Structures are given as C-alpha cells and as structure tokens.
Amino acid sequence: MSEKAREALPDDPLADTSQLLSHEVPPGVDRRNFLIRSAVGGAAAVLTGCSVPDSERAAKAAATVPPAKAAEASAPALSADLDVVKKGAGPVLTTVDEFYKVGPGPSSSHTIGPMRITYDFYQRATKLPADQLAKATKLQVNLFGSLSATGKGHGTERAALAGLVGKEPATVDPKFLDAMKDNPDQVFPVKLGDKSINVSLKDIIYDATKGDFKHPNTMTVKLLAGNDVLLEQEYYSVGGGFIEWKGYTPPKKNTPKYPFRTMKELRAHADDNKTTIAKIMMANEMSIAGRSEAEVNAFLDKIINAMTATVKSGLAMPEDDVLPGPIKLHSKAATVYKRAMDDKFQADRGIGVLSAFALAASEENGRGHLVITAPTGGSAGVMPALVYALMEVRKVDRQKVRDGMLAAAAVGYLCKHHATLSAAEGGCQAEIGVASSMAAALTATAYDAPSTVVENAAESALEHHLGMTCDPVAGYVQVPCIERCAFGAVKAWTAYAIASNEIASRHRVNFDETVLALAQTAKEMNSKYKETSEAGLAQSVVLC
Ligand code: SF4
C-alpha cells in the first residue's frame, strides 16, 4: 500500500479511490490473478502464524501469475475527461430533480439517456443559422458499445428517434413509443427552421459494440447536408438518465450549505447540528438549487405520487398479461399479490406483498411505461415498492416519506459520486444494489431512526449486492431484472430490520467503505457482465 493510501484510509476511506488495492500490480501481470494469489498468500501467512513481509509476499504472488492475456476481457477504462469521473473529488452537488427522473422504461441509460441526448441535439440543431439549415438533408444517430450491444432489447432506437422528433422523457406518451414498434417504417417530419427533414428508425444505426470509447454508452448524432456534416456531437449516457457530451462542463451550481463528500461527513453535519440526514439534505437542496422548501417538497411529492402510481398500474394489469419481447414473459405481480394476501402467516404475507409491489413497478418498466429512475430504470421497482408499502399499507406520514426520499437520494448521490449507477460500468450491483441501499435509508428515515441506523441500513443493503452482474436475457430488462427488483426491495427491508435491531455502534462496516468496494468491484468486473448480454443468464437461458 502506498504511503498516500496509508494516510488516507483510516479516517477517510474515499479520499483516494485510485489507491484501492493492497499492492502495486507488477507490469505485465494480470491484475486479478495477482490479487488472488497475493490474498491467498496473506491468508496462508495468518493461518500458519508465519509473518511474511508485504514486499516479499507481493513478489511471490507475482511469480506465480501467468502473463496477462485477456486484455479484451477488461472493460475499456473510462476517460478521465468525463465529469462523472472527475467529480468524485469535490462535494456532492447533485439535486433531487436531476436524480429522480420520470421517463419511459425499460432502462434509464438505454432509453431515458438516449432520448435526452437526441432531444438535446435537436435543440442545438434548431439554433443553427438559417442558411445552414436550408442545406440539411438528413439526421443520423450512431449507437456504440453497450447501447449497440443491448439497445434492441431496450428500445434504444425508438427512444433516440422520439428525442429527435422533439419528445422529452417525462412527457412522452408510452403509446407513441409502442406505435413505433408496431409500425417500424413510420416516417416523422422534423422541423428545423424552414426546413423539414424526414426521419425514421432507419436513421438510428447500431454501430460498433467494441472500441476505444470514452464511455461504454457512447453515441453520436449528426445533421448532414449530403455527405457534409453541418453539426455533429458525441454523447455519453452515463447512467441513471444522466448525460454528458464531448467537451461537457457541468452547470455552475451554488455552494451547498453543508458540503459533504462522504457519508461520514454527511452524518457529522447531522450529528453536530443535532438534526437528521434528511434536514441536512433539504438545506443543501435549497442552497444548491436556490429553491424554497415548499418547492423541493412539491417535487418530492410528484415523485412519491408517480412511484405509487406505477405500483398501482402494475398491480392492475391482467394476470395473463405477456410482456413485450422474445422471452414471452408472463407478468406475475397481480397473481403474487392476490395469493400473498391469502397467506395464513403474517410474515409471509408481508414479504409476498412487498415483492408484488416491486414486481408491479418493474413490470411497468418492462412494458416501456413511465417509471422513475431511483437510481435507474432497471431498478425502478425497488424504491416504489417501499414507498408504496410505507404510504399505502403502513400509512406513514407523508412528511416522513419525503424525508426518506431525501436520505435515499443522499445514498444514491454518494454511489454516483464515488462509484457508478451504470450497469455498463459496474453491473447490477450499481443498479439494484444502489436502489436497495437507497430503499433501506428511506425506510429507516421514515421510521425516525437515528443517522447511525440510517447509514447502517444503507450499508448493509449495498454490501449484500456487491459483485452482482448484469446479464439480461436477450438484452431485455425482464430476466433477471423484474424478480431482482423484488429481492432488492425485500433486502432493503431486511437491512432496515437488522440495522434497527442490532446495537448500532457495533456495526462493523461503514457505508463509505462499501461504496469503495462497489467502485473497486465495478472496476475489476469482467466486461461481459456489464450489460452486454454476452454471459451469465443471457448465455445460459435458451429461448425457444
Ligand atoms: S440485470 Fe440488473 S443492471 Fe442489468 S439490466 Fe437487469 S436490472 Fe439492470
């Protein structure tokens, strides 16, 4: 371990995330193999009582490692230019209206992000001088990396086309997207100044899946005059519906009242001011975005209401409904709910109906209906299940649920700030894992738990999703995604149950350490398991 890391780790585990690993990996040696051998060497030293110096153990481990051979198995490194990479050093500046986004399923990075991207390009194109627009003949979108590999199953081409014709995720009617599916040759006129250009799904091109991209979810959008490019922009859908582009600079924001980079710092603000994490978050929302408390609450209410609505509409679907796509997956939310309600054991009833709520919202996502990113579309069943259970079953006061939404947002912000919310970068741990962690913080806060318990619950839920891969069958956000939302919801409740019943001060792992593990695991995970549908269930499940 470097001196820098030694100084940083005891008090501030997130101070230097570049120094996550125990040893420098020798050049020409496969990192994973080296670490396994190094760890095995360390464990052996403990078991035998034989103290081997760190440097000697590293050298021995290196000697047993075969040369690196699988460069192609590693995900391309994220470009240091991306804001999503740079921002980890400063205070958290995300706000709830950026984080909780309403849009069509099934994937925030593959539907909401691309739709925002092409809508952004459409806005830029309208600002070109009239003489240039007069020459325009064609609009073209090229999808790369994971967007190309699994975009078909996510409806990325329809989302990208909808943005080009001026539709926004929060207001687009899902029926508009469904109609494109039913009539793929449909042509839409796009008005650019006096010019009208026809676009169709043929203008959305599934391009290279592998290459030296700045981000796994890269796409370009062009306005052409014959073969001449009038306007071109490279974009990145960086997870949770967030987007960046080449040359992106984040919008200027006000300084937060209580700046924090870690859960430790956030909790210190709450404890020093004898208040809650939710109150600190509300003060920051107001100072960063320049909004009143009433305005922040109004936004939270909109999201809470949208979450309960997705559960209700999912539960109301016919029991024999079949989700779109080649899997021909039958929806099960309504059946699970009905049968669970008849269960003679109260605890089983509770687990069954909570699962049904998550299945309901997640199936809505699978249908491409409107969902809420919390933090993503694939994980859009988790938070709504807990919100619905708290609001509609437990009848918890709305203000407590609003507070819970703020604490949950803090958890999501920290994971985004130091790790990732994108399955293309970190697998499913970054989606369902973060969602479950957020939902645990929501539940603990709604039940007035102290800040230690809120942190412990969030930590526990995240910890027990570490390493979870993303392998959607046939590229559709259905298997394992829909049931996985149910497990994420139940684990969130379990995490709250443990955290609120254990002796909080004895909880061994803190949230920042687990976020660090999330970042490290994301970095080391084989790229096949990062939303490519090339491995895991996507490979083992055979569709007939
Ligand atoms: S496996 Fe997880 S991360 Fe991957 S698409 Fe499904 S829900 Fe999202």
Short mmCIF file of C-alpha atoms in Angstrom, two decimals, residues 303-316 337 341 353-354 356-358 360-361 381-396 401 405 442-443 447 493:
data_model
loop_
_atom_site.label_atom_id
_atom_site.label_comp_id
_atom_site.label_asym_id
_atom_site.label_seq_id
_atom_site.Cartn_x
_atom_site.Cartn_y
_atom_site.Cartn_z
CA ILE A 303 -42.05 11.61 -7.41
CA ILE A 304 -43.75 9.85 -4.47
CA ASN A 305 -47.09 10.02 -6.31
CA ALA A 306 -45.52 8.74 -9.55
CA MET A 307 -43.96 5.83 -7.65
CA THR A 308 -47.24 4.80 -6.03
CA ALA A 309 -48.95 5.17 -9.42
CA THR A 310 -46.51 2.74 -11.11
CA VAL A 311 -47.18 0.11 -8.43
CA LYS A 312 -50.95 0.60 -8.73
CA SER A 313 -50.96 0.38 -12.52
CA GLY A 314 -48.68 -2.67 -12.45
CA LEU A 315 -50.96 -4.46 -9.97
CA ALA A 316 -53.98 -3.59 -12.08
CA TYR A 337 -50.20 -10.06 -4.67
CA MET A 341 -52.75 -11.67 0.67
CA VAL A 353 -46.93 -8.29 -0.95
CA LEU A 354 -43.73 -6.23 -0.77
CA ALA A 356 -45.56 -7.99 -5.53
CA PHE A 357 -45.26 -4.18 -5.28
CA ALA A 358 -41.71 -4.33 -6.67
CA ALA A 360 -45.62 -4.47 -10.37
CA ALA A 361 -43.45 -1.37 -10.85
CA GLY A 381 -39.28 -1.50 -8.90
CA VAL A 382 -37.29 -1.25 -5.66
CA MET A 383 -37.92 2.23 -4.24
CA PRO A 384 -41.60 2.34 -5.38
CA ALA A 385 -42.23 -0.94 -3.52
CA LEU A 386 -41.02 0.58 -0.24
CA VAL A 387 -42.72 3.94 -0.88
CA TYR A 388 -46.00 2.13 -1.61
CA ALA A 389 -45.66 -0.10 1.46
CA LEU A 390 -44.95 2.90 3.70
CA MET A 391 -47.63 5.17 2.25
CA GLU A 392 -50.45 2.82 1.33
CA VAL A 393 -50.03 -0.08 3.76
CA ARG A 394 -48.32 1.32 6.83
CA LYS A 395 -49.93 4.77 6.39
CA VAL A 396 -46.70 6.52 7.36
CA VAL A 401 -41.66 9.62 3.41
CA MET A 405 -36.68 10.27 -0.18
CA LEU A 442 -35.73 5.57 3.03
CA THR A 443 -37.34 3.05 5.38
CA TYR A 447 -39.32 5.32 10.92
CA TRP A 493 -36.44 -4.18 4.45
#
